[in-house]
Coordinates of C-alpha atoms and ligand atoms in Angstrom, one line a residue:
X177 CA 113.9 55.1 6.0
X178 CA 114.5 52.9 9.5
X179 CA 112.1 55.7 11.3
X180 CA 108.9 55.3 8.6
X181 CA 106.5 52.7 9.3
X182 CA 103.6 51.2 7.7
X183 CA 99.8 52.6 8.8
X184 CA 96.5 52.4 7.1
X185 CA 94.4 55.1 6.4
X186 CA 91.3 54.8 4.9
X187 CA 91.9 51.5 2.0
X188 CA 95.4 53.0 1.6
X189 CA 98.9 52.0 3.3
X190 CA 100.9 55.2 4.5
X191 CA 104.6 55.5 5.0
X192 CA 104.6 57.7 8.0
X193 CA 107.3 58.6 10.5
X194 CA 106.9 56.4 13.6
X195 CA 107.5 58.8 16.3
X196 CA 104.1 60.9 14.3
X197 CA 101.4 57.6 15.4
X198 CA 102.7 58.4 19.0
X199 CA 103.5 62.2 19.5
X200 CA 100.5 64.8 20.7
X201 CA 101.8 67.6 18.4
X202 CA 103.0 66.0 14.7
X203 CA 106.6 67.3 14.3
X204 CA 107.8 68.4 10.3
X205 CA 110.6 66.8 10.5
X206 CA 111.7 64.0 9.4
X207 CA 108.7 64.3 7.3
X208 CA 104.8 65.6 8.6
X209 CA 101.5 63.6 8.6
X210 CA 98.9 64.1 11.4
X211 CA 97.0 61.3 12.1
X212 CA 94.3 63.4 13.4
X213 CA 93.4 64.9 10.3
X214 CA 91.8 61.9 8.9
X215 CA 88.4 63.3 8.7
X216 CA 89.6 66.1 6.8
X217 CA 90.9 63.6 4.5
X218 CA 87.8 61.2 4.5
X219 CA 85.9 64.1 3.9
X220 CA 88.1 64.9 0.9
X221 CA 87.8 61.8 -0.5
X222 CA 84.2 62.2 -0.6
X223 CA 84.5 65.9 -1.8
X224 CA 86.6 64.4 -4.9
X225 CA 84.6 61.2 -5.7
X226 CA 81.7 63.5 -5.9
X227 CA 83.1 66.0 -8.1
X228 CA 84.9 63.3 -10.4
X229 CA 81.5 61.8 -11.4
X230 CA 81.0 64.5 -13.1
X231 CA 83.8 66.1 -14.5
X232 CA 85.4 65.1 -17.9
X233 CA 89.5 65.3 -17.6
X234 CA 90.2 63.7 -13.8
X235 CA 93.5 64.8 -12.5
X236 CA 94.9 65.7 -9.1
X237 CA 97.3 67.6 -8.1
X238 CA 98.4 67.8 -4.2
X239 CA 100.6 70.5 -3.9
X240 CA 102.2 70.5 -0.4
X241 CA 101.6 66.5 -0.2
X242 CA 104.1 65.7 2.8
X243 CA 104.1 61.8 2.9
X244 CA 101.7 61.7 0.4
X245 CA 98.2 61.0 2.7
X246 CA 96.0 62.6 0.8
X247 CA 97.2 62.0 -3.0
X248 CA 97.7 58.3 -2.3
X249 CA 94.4 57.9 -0.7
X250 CA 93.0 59.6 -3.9
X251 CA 94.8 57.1 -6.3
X252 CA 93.2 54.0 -4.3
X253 CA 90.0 55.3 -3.1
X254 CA 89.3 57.9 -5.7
X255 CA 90.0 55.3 -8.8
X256 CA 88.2 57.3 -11.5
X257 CA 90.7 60.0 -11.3
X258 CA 93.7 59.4 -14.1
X259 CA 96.9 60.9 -12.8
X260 CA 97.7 61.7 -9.4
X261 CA 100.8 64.8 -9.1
X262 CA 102.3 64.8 -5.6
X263 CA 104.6 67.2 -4.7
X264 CA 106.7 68.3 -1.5
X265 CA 109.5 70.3 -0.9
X266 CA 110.6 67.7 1.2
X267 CA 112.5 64.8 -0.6
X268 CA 112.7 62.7 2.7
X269 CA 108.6 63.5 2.5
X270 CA 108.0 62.2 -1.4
X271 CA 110.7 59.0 -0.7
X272 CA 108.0 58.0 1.6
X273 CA 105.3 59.0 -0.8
X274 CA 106.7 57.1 -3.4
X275 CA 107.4 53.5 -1.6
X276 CA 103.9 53.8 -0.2
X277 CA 102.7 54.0 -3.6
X278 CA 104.7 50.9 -4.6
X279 CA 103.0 49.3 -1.6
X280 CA 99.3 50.4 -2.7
X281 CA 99.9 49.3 -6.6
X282 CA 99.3 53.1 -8.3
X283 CA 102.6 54.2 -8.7
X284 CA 101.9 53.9 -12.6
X285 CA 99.1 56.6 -12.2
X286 CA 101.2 58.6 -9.3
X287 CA 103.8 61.3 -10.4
X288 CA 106.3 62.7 -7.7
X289 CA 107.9 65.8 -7.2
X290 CA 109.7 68.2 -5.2
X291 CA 109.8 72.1 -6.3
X292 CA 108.5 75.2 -4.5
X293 CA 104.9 75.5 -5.2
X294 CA 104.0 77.6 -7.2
X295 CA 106.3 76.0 -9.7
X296 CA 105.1 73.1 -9.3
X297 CA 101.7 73.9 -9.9
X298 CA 101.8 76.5 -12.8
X299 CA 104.4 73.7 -14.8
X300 CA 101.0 71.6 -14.6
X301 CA 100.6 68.3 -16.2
X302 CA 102.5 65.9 -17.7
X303 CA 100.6 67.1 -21.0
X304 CA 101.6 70.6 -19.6
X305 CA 97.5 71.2 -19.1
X306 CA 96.0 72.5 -16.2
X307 CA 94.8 70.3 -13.5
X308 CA 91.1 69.3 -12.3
X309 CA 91.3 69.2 -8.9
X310 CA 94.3 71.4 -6.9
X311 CA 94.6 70.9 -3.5
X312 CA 96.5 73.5 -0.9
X313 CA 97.5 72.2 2.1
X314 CA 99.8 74.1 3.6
X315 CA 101.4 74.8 7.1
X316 CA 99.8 78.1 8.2
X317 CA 98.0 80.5 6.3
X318 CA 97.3 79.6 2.2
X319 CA 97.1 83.0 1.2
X320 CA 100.6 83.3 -0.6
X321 CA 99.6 81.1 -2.8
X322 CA 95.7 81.0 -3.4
X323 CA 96.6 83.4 -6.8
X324 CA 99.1 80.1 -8.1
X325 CA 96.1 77.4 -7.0
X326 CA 93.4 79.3 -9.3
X327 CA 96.1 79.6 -12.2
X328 CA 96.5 75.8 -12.2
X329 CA 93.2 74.7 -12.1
X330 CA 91.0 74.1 -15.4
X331 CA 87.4 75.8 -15.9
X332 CA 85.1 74.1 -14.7
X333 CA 87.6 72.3 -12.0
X334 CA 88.1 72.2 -8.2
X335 CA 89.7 73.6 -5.8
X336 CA 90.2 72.2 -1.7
X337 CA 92.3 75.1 0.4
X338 CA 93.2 74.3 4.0
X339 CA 93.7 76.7 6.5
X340 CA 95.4 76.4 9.8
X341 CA 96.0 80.0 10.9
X342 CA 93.1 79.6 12.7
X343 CA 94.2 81.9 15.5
X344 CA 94.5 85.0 12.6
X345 CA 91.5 84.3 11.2
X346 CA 89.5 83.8 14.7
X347 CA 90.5 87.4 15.7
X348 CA 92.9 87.1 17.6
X349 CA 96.0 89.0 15.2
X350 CA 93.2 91.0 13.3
X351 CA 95.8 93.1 11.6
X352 CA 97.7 90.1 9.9
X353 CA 94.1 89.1 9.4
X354 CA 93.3 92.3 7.2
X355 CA 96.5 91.9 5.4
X356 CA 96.6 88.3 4.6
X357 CA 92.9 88.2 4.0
X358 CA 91.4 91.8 3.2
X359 CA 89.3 91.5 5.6
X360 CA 88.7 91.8 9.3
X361 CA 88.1 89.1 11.9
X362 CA 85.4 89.0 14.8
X363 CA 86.8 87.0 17.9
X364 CA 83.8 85.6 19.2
X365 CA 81.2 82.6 19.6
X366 CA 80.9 81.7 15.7
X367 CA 84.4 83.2 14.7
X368 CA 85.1 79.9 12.4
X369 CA 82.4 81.0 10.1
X370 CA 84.0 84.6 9.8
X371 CA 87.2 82.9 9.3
X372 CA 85.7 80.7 6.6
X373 CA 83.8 83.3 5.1
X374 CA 87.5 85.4 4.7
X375 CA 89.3 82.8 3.6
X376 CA 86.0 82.5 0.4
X377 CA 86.7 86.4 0.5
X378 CA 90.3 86.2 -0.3
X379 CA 89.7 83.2 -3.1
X380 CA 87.1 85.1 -4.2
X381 CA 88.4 88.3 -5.1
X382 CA 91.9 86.8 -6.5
X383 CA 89.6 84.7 -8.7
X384 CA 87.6 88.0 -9.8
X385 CA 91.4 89.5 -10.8
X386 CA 92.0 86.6 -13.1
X387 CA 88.8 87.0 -15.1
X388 CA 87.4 84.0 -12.8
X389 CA 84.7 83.2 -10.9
X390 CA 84.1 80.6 -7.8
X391 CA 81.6 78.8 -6.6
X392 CA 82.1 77.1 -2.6
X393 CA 80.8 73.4 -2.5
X394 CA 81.3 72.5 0.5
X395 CA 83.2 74.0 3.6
X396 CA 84.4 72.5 6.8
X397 CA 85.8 74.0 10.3
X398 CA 87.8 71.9 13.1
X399 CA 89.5 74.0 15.8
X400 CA 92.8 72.9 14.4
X401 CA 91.5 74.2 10.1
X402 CA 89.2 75.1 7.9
X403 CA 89.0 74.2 4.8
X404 CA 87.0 75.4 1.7
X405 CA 85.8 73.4 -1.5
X406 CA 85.1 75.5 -4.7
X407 CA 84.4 74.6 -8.4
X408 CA 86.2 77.7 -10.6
X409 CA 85.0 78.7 -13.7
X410 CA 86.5 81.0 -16.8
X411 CA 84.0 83.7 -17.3
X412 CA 84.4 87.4 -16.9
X413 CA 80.8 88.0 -16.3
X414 CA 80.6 85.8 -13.5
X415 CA 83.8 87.6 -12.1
X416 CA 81.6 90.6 -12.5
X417 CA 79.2 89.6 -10.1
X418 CA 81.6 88.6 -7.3
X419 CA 80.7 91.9 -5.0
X420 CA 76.9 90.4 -5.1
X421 CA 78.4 87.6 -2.6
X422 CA 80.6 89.8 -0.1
X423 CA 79.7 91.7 2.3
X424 CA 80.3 92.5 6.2
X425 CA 78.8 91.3 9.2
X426 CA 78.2 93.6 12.0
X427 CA 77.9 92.5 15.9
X428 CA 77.1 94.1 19.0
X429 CA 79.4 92.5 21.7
X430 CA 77.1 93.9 24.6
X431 CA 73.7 92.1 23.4
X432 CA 74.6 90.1 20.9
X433 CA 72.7 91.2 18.1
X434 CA 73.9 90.4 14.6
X435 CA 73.5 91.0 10.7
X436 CA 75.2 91.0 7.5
X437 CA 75.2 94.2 5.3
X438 CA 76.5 95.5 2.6
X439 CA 78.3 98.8 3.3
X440 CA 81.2 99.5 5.6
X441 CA 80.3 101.3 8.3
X442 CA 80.3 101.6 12.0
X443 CA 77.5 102.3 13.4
X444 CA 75.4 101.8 16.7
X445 CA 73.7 99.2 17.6
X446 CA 69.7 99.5 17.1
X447 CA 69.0 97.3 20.1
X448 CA 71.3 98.5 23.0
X449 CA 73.0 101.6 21.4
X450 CA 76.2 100.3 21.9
X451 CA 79.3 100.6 19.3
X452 CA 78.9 97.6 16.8
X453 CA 82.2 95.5 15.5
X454 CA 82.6 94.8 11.8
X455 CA 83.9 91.6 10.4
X456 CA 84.6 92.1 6.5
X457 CA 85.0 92.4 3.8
X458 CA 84.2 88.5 3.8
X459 CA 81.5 85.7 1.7
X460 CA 78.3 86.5 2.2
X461 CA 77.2 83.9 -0.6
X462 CA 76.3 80.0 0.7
X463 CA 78.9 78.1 1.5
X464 CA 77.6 74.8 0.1
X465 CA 76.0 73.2 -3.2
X466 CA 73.3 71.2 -1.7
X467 CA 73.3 69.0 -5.1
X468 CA 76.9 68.2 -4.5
X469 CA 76.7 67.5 -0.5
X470 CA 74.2 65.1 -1.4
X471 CA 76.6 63.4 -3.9
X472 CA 79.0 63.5 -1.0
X473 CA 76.4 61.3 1.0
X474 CA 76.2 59.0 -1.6
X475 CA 79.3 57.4 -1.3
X476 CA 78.3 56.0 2.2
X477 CA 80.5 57.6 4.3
X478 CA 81.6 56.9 7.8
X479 CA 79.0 57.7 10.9
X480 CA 81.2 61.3 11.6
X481 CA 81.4 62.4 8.2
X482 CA 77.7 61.7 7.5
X483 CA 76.8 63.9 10.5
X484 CA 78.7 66.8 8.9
X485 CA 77.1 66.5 5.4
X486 CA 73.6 65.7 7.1
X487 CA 73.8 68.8 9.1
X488 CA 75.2 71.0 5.8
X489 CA 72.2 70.1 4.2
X490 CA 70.1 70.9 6.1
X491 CA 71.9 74.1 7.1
X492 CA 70.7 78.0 6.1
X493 CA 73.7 78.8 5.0
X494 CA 72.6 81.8 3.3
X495 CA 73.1 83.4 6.7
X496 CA 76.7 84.2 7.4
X497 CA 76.7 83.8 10.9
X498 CA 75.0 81.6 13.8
X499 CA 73.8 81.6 17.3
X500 CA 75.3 79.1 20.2
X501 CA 72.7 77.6 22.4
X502 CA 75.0 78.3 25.4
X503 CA 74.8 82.1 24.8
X504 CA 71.0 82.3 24.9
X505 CA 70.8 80.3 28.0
X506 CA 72.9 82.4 29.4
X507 CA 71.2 85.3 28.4
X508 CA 68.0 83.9 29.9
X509 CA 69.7 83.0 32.9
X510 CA 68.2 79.2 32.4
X511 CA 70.1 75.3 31.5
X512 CA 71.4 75.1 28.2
X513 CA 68.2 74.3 25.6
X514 CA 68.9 71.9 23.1
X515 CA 69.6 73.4 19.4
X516 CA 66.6 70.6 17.7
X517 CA 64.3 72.3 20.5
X518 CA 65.2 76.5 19.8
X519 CA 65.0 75.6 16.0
X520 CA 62.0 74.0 16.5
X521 CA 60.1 77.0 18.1
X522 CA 61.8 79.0 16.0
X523 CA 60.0 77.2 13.4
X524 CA 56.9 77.5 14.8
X525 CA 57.4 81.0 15.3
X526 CA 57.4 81.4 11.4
X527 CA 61.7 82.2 11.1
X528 CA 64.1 80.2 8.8
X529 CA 66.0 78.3 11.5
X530 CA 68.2 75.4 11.3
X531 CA 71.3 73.5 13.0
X532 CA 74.4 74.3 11.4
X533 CA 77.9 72.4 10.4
X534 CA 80.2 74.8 12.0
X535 CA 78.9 73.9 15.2
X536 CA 77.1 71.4 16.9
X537 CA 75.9 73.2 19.8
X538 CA 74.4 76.2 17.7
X539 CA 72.1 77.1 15.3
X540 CA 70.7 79.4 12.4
X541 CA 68.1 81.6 11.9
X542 CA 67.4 85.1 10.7
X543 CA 65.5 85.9 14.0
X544 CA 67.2 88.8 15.7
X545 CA 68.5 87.9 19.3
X546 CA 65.7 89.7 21.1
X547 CA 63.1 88.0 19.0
X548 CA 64.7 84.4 20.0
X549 CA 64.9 85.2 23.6
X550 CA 61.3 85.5 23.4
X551 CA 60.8 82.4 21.4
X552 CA 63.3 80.4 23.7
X553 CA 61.9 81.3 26.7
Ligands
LIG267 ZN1 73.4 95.6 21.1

């Protein structure tokens, strides 16, 4: 263990590998943890607080844990939740994981292992029961295994599924996109939301096989991940109604205009004529529970984690894609306007507008482009 050293994260001592607190681009081996991603896990631990306060059997299960970051910052930060299952397919990984806990005081309420995961998560609990809150970390892209998270979760639980083929799901492989995800990416100014909304897609549908329905909380976007919150429930009626929240987007790459829809098609473009690109089949449904974001606030997070939750409340996130303030300028040949000044006339000219989380330079609004370059300028 001579290469691990002690950090804290959070309230919670780590065991990470030394060279990882110094090196640009955190190596797997001996063991990975990214110091970068702490506000993914901050934001986690908020995510699971909330949903624990509410939620009657509290386990967690962390199924490619590495050194054990995010399941030992849930045992000390998140104390409400019972038993904490952290597993890796790296032994030198869990080793860590498991002296760390030592160091924290919860390895009575911490249960290690080190299997493939799908095993690992369908063997669930100690009790042999499903878990309430399944995490998916993985290195690349979840899909292989989002059928295995939504067999281990109970109804009424949670499920938190990172993403870090960002580059598929931005458009830039779009047929690995269509096979990993069903659905096909749009390489442009808000492609994080497409690739959000596919990764929803993909859960989504898988869910709807297994007589299950989902239901996103709250969703978050870095150029590194995304990552998607969403409470799964048993009900075949609700699985029945999955269609009602996909859908495609459809964007005109010479003008910029842009709508969701529900049909396939190709199609021209009613403001320019041109040929329109089709993102889809993806989540047309809102990506957050307001109620729950709100419970996410309560728990006084940090100054950078507040601004993400501030702005997904207040976003219109029943409109799958958004508008970047640098693309109208540039349209209108003028300096950049600030987003709180478009949504404000946008406002004023009677449209739903609002900032959004994805972005912090852009904005919502169900205006079509031509009507906001009038507004704008
Ligand atoms: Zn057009």
């Amino acid at each position: 263990m001579a290469e691990f050293v002690r950090t804290v994260e959070g309230r919670t001592i780590l065991m990470v590998p030394k060279s990882s607190l110094t090196s640009k681009v955190p190596s797997k081996m001996p063991a990975f943890f990214n110091p970068a991603a702490k506000l993914n896990r901050d934001l986690s631990i908020l995510a699971y607080s909330a949903f624990v306060a509410s939620s009657e059997k509290k386990t967690f299960a962390d199924s490619f844990a590495g050194i054990g970051a995010r399941a030992l910052r849930v045992a000390v930060e998140v104390p409400e939740v019972e038993q904490v299952y952290c597993n890796d397919i790296n032994s030198v990984a869990i080793e860590a994981a498991k002296e760390a806990a030592g160091l924290n005081s919860v390895i009575g309420r911490c249960h290690f292992s080190i299997e493939e995961v799908c095993k690992f998560l369908l063997k669930g609990d100690k009790e042999g029961d499903r878990y309430s809150i399944v995490d998916l970390d993985p290195f690349g892209t979840p899909a292989r295994h989002v059928d295995c998270v939504l067999r281990s979760v109970l109804d009424g639980g949670l499920v938190s599924i990172t993403a870090t083929d960002t580059a598929v799901l931005w458009g830039v492989y779009p047929k690995v996109c269509l096979r990993r995800y069903y659905g096909r990416p749009l390489n442009n100014s808000y492609g994080n939301e497409t690739a959000i909304r596919l990764l929803l897609s993909l859960t989504a549908l898988t869910a709807s096989r297994l007589e299950l329905a989902i239901k996103p909380v709250f969703v978050h976007a870095t150029k590194h991940y995304l990552r998607v919150y969403a409470k799964v429930s048993v009900s075949s009626s609700q699985a029945n109604d999955v269609y009602n929240s996909i859908g495609y987007v459809m964007h005109c790459f010479q003008c910029g205009h842009r709508f969701n829809t529900k049909e396939y098609g190709k199609g021209k473009c009613e403001l320019c004529n041109t040929g329109l690109a089709v993102a889809g089949q993806l989540w047309t449904g809102s990506l957050y529970d307001k109620e729950f974001v709100r419970k996410m606030l309560e728990q006084d997070p940090d100054r950078q984690c507040k601004k993400v939750l501030e702005a997904a409340v207040e976003e219109a996130s029943e409109i799958p894609y958004y508008f970047r303030a640098d693309e109208i300028s540039s349209k209108l040949k003028s300096n950049t306007h600030s987003v709180q000044r478009i949504v404000e006339k946008l406002h004023a000219a009677g449209f739903v507008a609002s900032k959004t989380a994805l972005n912090t330079s852009a904005f919502k609004t169900d205006a079509r482009i031509n009507s906001i370059l009038d507004v704008v300028s």
